[in-house]
mmCIF file of N, CA and C in Angstrom:
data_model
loop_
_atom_site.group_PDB
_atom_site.id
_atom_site.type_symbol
_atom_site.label_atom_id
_atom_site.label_comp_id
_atom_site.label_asym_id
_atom_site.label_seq_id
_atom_site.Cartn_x
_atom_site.Cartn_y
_atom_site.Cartn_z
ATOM 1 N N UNK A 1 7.094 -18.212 -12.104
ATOM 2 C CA UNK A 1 6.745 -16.858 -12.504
ATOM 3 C C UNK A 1 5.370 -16.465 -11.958
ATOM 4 N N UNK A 2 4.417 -17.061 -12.060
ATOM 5 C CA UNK A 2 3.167 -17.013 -11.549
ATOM 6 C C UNK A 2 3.061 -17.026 -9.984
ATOM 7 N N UNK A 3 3.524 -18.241 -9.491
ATOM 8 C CA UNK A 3 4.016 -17.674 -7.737
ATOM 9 C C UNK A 3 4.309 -16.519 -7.666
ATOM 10 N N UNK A 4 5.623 -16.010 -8.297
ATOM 11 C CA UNK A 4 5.767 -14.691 -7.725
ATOM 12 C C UNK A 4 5.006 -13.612 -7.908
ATOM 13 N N UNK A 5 4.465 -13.285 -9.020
ATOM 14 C CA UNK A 5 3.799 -12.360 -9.630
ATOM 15 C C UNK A 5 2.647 -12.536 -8.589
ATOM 16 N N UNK A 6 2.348 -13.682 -7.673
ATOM 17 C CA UNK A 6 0.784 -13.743 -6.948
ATOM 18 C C UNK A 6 1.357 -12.908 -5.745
ATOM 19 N N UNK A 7 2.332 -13.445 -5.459
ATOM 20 C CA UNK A 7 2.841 -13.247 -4.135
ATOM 21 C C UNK A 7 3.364 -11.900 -4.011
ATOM 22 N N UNK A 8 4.089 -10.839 -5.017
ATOM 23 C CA UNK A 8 4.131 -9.288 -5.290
ATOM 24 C C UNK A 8 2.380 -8.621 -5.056
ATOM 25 N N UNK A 9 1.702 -9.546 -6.216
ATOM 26 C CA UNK A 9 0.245 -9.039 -5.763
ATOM 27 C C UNK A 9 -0.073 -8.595 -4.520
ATOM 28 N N UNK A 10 0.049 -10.111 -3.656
ATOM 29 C CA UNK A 10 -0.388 -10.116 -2.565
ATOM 30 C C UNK A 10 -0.040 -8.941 -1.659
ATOM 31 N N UNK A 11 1.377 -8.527 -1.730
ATOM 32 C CA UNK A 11 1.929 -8.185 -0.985
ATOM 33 C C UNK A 11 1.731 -6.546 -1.222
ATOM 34 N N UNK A 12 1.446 -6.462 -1.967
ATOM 35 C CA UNK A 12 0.365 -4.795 -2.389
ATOM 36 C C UNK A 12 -0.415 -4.428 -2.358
ATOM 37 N N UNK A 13 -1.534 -5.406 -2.152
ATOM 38 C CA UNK A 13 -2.963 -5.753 -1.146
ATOM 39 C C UNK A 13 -2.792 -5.076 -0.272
ATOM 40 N N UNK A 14 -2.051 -6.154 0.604
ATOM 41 C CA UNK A 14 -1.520 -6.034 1.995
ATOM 42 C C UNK A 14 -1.005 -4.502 2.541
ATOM 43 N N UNK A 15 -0.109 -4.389 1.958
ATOM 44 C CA UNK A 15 0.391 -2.780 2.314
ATOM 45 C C UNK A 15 -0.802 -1.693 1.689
ATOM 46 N N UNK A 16 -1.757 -1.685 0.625
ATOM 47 C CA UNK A 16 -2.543 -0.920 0.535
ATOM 48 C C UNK A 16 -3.749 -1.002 1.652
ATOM 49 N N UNK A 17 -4.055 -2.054 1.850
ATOM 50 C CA UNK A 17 -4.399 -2.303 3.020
ATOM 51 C C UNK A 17 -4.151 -1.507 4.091
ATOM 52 N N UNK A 18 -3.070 -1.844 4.300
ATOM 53 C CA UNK A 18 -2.333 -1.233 6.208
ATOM 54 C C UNK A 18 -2.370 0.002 5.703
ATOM 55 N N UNK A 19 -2.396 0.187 4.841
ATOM 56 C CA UNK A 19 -2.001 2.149 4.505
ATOM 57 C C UNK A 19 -3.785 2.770 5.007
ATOM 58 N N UNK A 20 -4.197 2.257 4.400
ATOM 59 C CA UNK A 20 -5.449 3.019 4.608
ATOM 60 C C UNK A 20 -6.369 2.799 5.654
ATOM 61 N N UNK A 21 -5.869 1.703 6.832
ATOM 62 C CA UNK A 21 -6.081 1.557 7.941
ATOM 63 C C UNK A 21 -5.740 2.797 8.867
ATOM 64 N N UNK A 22 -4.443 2.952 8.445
ATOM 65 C CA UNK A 22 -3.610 3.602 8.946
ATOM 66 C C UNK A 22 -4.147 5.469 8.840
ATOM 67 N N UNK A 23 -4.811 5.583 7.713
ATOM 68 C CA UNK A 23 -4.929 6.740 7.676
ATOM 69 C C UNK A 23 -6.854 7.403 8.426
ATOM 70 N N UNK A 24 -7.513 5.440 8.402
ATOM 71 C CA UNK A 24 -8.293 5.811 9.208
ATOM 72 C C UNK A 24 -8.110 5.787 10.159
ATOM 73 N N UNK A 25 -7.181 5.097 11.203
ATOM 74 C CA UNK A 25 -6.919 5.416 12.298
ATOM 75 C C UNK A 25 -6.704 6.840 13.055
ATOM 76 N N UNK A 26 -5.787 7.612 11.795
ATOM 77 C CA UNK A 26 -5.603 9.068 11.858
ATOM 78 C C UNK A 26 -6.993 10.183 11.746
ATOM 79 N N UNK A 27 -7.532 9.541 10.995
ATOM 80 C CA UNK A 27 -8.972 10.413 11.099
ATOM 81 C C UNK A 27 -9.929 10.013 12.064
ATOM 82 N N UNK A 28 -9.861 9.212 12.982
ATOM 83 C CA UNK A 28 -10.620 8.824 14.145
ATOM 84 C C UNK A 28 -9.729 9.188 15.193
ATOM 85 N N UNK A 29 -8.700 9.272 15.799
ATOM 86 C CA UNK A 29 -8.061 9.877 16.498
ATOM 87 C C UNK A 29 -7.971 11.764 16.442
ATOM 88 N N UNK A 30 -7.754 11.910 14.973
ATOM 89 C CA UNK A 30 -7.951 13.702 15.109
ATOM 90 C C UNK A 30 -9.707 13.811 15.527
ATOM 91 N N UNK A 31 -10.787 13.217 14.844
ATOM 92 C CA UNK A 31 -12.125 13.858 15.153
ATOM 93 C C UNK A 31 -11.955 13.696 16.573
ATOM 94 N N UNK A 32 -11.453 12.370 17.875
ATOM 95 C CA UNK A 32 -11.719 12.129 19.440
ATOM 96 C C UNK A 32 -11.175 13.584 19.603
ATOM 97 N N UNK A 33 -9.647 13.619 19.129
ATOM 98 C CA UNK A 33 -9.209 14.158 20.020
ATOM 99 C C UNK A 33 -9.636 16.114 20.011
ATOM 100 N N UNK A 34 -10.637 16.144 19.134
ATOM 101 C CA UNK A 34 -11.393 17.221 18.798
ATOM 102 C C UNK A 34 -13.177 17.544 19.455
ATOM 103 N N UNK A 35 -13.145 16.029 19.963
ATOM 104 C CA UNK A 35 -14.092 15.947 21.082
ATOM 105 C C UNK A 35 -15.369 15.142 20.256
ATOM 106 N N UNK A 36 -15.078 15.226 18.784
ATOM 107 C CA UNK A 36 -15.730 14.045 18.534
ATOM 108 C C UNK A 36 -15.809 12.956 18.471
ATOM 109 N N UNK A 37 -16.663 12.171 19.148
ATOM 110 C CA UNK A 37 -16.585 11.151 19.019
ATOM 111 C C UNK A 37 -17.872 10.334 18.157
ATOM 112 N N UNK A 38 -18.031 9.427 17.254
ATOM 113 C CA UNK A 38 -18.389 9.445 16.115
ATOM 114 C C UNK A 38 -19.373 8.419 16.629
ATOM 115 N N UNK A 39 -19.214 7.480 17.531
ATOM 116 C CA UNK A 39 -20.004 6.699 17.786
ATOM 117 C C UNK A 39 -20.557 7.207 19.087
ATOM 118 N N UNK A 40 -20.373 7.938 19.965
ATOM 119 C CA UNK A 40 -21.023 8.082 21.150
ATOM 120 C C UNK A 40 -22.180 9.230 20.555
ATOM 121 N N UNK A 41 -21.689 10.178 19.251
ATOM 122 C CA UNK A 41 -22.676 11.265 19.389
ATOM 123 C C UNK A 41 -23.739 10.065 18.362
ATOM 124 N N UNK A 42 -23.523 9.205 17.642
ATOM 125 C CA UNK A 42 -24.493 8.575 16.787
ATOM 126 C C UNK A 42 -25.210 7.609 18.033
ATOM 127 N N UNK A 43 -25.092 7.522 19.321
ATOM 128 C CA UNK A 43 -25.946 6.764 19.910
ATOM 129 C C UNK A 43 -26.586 7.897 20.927
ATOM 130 N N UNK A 44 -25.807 9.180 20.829
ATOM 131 C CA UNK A 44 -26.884 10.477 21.198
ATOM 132 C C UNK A 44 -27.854 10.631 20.048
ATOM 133 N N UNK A 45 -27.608 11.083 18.988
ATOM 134 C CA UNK A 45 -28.466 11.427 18.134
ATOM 135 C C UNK A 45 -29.759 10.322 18.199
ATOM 136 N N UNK A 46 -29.358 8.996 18.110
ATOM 137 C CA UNK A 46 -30.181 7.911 18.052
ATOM 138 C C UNK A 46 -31.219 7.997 18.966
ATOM 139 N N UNK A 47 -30.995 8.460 19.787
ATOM 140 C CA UNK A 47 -31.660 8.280 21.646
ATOM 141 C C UNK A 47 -32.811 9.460 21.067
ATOM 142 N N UNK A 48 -31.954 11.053 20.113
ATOM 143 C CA UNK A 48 -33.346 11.686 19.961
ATOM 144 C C UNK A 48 -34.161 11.480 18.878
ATOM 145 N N UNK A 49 -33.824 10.818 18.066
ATOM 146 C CA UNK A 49 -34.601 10.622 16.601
ATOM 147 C C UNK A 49 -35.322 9.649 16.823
ATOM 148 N N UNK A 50 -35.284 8.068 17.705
ATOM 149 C CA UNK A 50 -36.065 7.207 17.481
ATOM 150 C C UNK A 50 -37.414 7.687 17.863
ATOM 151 N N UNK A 51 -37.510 8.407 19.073
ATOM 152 C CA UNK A 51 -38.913 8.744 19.823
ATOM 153 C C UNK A 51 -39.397 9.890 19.204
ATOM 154 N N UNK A 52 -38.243 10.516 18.321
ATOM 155 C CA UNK A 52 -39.400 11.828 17.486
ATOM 156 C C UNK A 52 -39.747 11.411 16.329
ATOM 157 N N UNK A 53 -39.124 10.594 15.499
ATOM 158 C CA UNK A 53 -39.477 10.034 14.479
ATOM 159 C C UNK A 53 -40.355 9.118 14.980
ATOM 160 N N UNK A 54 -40.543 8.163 15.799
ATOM 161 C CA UNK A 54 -41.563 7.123 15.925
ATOM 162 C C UNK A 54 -40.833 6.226 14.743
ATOM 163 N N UNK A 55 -39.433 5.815 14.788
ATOM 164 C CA UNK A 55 -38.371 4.976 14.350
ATOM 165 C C UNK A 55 -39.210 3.427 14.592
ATOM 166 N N UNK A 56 -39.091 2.623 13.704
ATOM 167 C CA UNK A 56 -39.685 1.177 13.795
ATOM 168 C C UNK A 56 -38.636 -0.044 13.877
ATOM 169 N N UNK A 57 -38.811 -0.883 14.890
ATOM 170 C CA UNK A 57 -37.437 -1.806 15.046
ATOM 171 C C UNK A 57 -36.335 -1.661 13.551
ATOM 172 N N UNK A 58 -37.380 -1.505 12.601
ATOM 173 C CA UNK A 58 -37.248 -2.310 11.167
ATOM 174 C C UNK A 58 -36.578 -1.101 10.423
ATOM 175 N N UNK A 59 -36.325 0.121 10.470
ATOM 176 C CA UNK A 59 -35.637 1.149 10.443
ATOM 177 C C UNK A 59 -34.256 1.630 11.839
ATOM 178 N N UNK A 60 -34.513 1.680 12.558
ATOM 179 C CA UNK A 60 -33.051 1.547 13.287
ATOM 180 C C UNK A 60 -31.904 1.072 13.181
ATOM 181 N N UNK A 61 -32.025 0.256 12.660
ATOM 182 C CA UNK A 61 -30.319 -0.256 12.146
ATOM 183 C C UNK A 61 -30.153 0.536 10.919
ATOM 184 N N UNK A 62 -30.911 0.300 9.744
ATOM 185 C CA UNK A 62 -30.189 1.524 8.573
ATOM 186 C C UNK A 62 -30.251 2.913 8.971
ATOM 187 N N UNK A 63 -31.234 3.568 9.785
ATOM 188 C CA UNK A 63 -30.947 5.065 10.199
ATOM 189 C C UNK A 63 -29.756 5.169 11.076
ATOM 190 N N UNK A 64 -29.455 3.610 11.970
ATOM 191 C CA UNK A 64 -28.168 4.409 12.715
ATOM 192 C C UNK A 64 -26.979 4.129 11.586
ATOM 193 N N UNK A 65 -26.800 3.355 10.813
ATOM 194 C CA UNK A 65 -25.829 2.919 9.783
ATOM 195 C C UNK A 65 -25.381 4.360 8.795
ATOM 196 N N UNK A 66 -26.728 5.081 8.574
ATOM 197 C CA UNK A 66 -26.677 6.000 7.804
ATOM 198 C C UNK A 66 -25.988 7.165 8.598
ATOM 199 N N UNK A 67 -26.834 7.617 9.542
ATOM 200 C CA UNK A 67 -25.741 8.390 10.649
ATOM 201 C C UNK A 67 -24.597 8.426 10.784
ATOM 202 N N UNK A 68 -24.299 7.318 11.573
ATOM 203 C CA UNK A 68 -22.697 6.755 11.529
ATOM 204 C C UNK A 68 -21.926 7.275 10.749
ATOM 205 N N UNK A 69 -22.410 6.598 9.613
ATOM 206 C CA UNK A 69 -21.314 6.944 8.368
ATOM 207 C C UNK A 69 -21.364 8.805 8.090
ATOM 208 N N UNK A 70 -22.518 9.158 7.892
ATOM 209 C CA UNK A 70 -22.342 10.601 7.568
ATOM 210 C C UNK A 70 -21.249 11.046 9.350
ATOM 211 N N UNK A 71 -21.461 10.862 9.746
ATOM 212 C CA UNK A 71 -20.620 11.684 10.595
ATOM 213 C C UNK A 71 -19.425 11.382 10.670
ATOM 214 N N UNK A 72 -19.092 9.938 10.040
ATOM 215 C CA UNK A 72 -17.413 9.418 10.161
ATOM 216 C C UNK A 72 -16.538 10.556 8.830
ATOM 217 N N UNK A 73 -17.916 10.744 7.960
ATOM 218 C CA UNK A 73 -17.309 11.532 6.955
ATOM 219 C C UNK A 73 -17.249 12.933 7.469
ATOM 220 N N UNK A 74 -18.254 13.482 8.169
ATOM 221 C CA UNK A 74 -17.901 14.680 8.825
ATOM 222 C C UNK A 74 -16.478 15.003 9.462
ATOM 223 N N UNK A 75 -16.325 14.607 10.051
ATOM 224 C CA UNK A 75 -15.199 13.687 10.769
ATOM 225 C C UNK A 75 -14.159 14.116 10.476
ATOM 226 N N UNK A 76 -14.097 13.872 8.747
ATOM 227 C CA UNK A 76 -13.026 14.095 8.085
ATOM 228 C C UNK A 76 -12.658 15.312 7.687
ATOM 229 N N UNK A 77 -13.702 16.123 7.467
ATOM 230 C CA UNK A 77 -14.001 17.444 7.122
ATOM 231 C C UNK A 77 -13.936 18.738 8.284
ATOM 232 N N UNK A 78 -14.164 18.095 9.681
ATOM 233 C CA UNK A 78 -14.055 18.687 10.486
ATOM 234 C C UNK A 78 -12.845 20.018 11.142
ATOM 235 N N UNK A 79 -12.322 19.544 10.399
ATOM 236 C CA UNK A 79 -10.908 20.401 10.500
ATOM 237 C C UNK A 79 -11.040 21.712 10.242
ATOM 238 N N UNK A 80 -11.551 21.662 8.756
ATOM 239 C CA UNK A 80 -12.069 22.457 7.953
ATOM 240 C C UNK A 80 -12.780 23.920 8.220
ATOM 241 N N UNK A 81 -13.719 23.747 9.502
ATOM 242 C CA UNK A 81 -14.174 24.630 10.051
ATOM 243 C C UNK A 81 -13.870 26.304 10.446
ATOM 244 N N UNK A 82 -12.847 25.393 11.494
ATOM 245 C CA UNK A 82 -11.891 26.655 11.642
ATOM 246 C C UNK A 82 -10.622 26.817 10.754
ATOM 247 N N UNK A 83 -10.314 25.766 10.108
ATOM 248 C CA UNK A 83 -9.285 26.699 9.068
ATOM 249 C C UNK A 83 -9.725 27.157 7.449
ATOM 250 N N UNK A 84 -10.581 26.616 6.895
ATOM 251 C CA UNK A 84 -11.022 27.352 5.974
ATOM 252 C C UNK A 84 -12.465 26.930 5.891
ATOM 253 N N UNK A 85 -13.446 28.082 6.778
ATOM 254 C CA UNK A 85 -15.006 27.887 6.728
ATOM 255 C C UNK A 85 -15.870 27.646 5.138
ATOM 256 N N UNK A 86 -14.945 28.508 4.222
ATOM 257 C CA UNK A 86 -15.754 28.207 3.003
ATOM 258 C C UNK A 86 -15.622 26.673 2.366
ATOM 259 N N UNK A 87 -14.802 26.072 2.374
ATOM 260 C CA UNK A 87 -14.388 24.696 1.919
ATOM 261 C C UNK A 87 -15.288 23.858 2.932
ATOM 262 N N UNK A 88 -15.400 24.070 4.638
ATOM 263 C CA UNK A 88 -16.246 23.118 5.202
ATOM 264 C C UNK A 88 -17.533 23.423 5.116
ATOM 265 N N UNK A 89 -17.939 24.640 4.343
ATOM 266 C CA UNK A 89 -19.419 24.978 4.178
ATOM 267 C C UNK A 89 -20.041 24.325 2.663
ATOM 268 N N UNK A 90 -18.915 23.920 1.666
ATOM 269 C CA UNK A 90 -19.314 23.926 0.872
ATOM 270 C C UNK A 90 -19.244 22.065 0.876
ATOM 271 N N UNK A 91 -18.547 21.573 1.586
ATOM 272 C CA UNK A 91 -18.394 19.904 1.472
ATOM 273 C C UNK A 91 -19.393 19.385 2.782
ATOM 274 N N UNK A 92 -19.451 20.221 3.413
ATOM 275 C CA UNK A 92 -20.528 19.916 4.453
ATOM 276 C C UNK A 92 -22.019 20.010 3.930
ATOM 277 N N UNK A 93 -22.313 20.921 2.827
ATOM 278 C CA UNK A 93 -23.787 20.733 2.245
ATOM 279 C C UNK A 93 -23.604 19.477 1.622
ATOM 280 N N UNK A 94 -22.236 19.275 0.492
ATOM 281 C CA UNK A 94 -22.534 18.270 -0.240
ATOM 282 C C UNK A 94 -22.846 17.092 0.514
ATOM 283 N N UNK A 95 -22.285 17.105 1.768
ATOM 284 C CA UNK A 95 -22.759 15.678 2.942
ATOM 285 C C UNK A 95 -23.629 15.877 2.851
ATOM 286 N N UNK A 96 -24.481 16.765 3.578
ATOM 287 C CA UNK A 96 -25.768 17.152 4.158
ATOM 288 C C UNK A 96 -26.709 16.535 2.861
ATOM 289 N N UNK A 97 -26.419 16.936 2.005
ATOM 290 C CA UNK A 97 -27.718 16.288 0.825
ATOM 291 C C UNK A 97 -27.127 14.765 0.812
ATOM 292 N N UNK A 98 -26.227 14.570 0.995
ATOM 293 C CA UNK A 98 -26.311 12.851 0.617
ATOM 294 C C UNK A 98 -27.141 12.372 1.963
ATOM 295 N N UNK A 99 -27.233 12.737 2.811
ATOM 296 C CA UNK A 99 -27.462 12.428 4.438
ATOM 297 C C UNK A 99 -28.967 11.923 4.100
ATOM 298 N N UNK A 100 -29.446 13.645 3.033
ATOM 299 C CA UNK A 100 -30.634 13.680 3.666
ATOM 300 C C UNK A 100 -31.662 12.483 2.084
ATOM 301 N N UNK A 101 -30.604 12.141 1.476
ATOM 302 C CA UNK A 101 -31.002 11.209 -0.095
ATOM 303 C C UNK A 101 -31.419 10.385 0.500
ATOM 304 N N UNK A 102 -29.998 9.722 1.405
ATOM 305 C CA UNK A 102 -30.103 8.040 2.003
ATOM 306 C C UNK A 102 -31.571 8.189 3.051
ATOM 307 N N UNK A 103 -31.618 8.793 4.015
ATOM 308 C CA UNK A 103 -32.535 9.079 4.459
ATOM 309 C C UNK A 103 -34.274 9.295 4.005
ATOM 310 N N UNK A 104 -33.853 9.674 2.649
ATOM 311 C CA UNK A 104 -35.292 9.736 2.406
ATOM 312 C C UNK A 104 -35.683 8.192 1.623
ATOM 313 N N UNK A 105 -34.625 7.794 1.055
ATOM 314 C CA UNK A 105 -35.011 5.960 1.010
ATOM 315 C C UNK A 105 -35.295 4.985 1.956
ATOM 316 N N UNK A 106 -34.805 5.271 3.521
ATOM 317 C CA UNK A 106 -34.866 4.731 4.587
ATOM 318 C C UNK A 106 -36.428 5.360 5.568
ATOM 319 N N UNK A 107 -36.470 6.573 5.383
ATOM 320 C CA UNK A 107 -37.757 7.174 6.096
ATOM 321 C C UNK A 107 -38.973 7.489 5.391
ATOM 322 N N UNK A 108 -40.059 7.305 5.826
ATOM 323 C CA UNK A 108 -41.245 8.012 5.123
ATOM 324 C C UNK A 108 -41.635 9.073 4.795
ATOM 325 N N UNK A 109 -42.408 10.026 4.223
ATOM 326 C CA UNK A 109 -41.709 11.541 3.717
ATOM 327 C C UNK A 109 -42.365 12.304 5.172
ATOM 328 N N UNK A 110 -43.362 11.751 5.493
ATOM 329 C CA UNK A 110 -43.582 12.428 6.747
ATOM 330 C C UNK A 110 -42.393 12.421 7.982
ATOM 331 N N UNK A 111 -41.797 11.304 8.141
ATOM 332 C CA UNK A 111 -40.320 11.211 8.941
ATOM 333 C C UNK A 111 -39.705 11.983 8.725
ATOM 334 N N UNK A 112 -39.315 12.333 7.057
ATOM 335 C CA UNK A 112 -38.186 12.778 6.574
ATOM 336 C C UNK A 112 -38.349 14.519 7.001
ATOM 337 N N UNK A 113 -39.657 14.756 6.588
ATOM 338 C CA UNK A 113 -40.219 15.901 7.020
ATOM 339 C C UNK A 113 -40.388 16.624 8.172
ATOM 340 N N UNK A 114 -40.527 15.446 9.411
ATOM 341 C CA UNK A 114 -40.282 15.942 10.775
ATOM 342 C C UNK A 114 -38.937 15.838 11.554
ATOM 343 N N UNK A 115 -38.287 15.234 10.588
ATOM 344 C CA UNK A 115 -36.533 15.505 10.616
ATOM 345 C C UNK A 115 -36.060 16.871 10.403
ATOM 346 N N UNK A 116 -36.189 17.232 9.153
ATOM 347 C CA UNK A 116 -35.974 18.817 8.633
ATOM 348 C C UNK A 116 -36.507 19.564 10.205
ATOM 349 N N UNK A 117 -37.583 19.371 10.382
ATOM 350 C CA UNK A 117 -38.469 20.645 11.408
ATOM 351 C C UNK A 117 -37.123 20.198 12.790
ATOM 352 N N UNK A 118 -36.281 19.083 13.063
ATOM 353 C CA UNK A 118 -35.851 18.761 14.280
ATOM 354 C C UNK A 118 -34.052 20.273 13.827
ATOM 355 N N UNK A 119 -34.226 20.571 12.907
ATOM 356 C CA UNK A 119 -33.149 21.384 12.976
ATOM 357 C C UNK A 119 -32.788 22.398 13.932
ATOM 358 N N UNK A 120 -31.951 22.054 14.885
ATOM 359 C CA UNK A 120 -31.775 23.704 15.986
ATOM 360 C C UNK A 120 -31.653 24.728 15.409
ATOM 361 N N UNK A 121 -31.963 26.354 15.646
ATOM 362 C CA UNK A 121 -32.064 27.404 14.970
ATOM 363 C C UNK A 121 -30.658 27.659 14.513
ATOM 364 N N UNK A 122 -29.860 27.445 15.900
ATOM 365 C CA UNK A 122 -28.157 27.633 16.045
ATOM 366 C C UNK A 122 -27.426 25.810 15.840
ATOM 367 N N UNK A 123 -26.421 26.252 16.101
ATOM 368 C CA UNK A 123 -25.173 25.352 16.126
ATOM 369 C C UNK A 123 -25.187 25.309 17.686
ATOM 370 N N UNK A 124 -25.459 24.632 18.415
ATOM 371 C CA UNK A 124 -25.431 24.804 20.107
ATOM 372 C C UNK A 124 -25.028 23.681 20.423
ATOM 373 N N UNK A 125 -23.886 23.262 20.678
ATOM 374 C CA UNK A 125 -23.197 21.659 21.749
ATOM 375 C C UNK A 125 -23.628 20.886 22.285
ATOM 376 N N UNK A 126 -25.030 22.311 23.216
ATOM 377 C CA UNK A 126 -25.767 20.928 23.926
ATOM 378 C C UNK A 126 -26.880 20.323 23.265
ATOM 379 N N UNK A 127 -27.324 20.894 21.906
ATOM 380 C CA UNK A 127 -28.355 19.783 21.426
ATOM 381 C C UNK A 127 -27.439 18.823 20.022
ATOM 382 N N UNK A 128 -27.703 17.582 20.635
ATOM 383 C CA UNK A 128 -27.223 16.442 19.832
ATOM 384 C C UNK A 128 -27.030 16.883 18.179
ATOM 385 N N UNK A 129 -28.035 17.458 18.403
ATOM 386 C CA UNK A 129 -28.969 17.421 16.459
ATOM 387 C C UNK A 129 -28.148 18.301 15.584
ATOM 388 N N UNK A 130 -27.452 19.146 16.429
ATOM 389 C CA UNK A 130 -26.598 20.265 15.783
ATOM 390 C C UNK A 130 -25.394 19.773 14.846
ATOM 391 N N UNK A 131 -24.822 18.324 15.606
ATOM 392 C CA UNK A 131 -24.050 17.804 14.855
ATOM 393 C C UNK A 131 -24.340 17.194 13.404
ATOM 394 N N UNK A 132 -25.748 16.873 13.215
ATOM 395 C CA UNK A 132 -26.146 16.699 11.819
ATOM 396 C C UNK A 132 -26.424 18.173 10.816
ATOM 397 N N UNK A 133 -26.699 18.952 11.591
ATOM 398 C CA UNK A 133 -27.430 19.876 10.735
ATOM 399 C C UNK A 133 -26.011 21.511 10.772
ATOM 400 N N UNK A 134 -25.056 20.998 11.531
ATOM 401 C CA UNK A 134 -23.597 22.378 11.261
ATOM 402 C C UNK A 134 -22.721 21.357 11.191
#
């Protein structure tokens, strides 16, 4: 009885598992095939924040960790944009403040502060930064 009952366990792990592999797979394939790509723009962004922040070996790995992730969640939300702007305006702040929480535990307030000032006026493609801040 106990074998089996481990082995049903197991086996619901397993498929909860593959399920939600499965559905990140689907949300990393819709953001590419939407032109985001989640890790190439987090090693753009990286390229401009270390030298304006004055980033310290000893901060780079959690600022890119933190990135990363906010944008894998963007990611998800991305859709959102063009089909209903009020829903991605309103889950996109709630990112935006978690972004900018983790961030202020990871940066100094002067960092954190010359982060805010790195905001583009617009939403513009060609600056990296836009993807954190629209």
């Amino acid at each position: 009885m106990k074998r089996t009952f481990f082995i049903l366990a197991s086996l619901l792990v397993i498929v909860g598992h593959a399920q939600s592999q499965v559905k990140l797979d689907k949300a990393v394939k819709a953001a590419s095939s939407a032109g985001f790509d989640v890790k190439s723009i987090t090693n753009s962004v990286m390229q401009t924040l270390v030298p304006s922040l004055n980033l310290t070996s000893t901060q780079k790995p959690g600022i890119t960790d933190i990135v990363s992730g906010f944008l894998t969640k963007k990611a998800d939300i991305l859709p959102l944009k063009a089909s209903n702007p009020t829903s991605y305006k309103s889950k996109f702040g709630s990112l935006f403040g978690s972004l900018k929480s983790q961030l202020g535990g990871a940066l100094t307030s002067g960092q954190l502060t010359k982060f805010l000032s790195l905001k583009p006026k617009t939403d513009s493609p060609s600056n990296v930064l836009s993807n954190l801040f629209y």
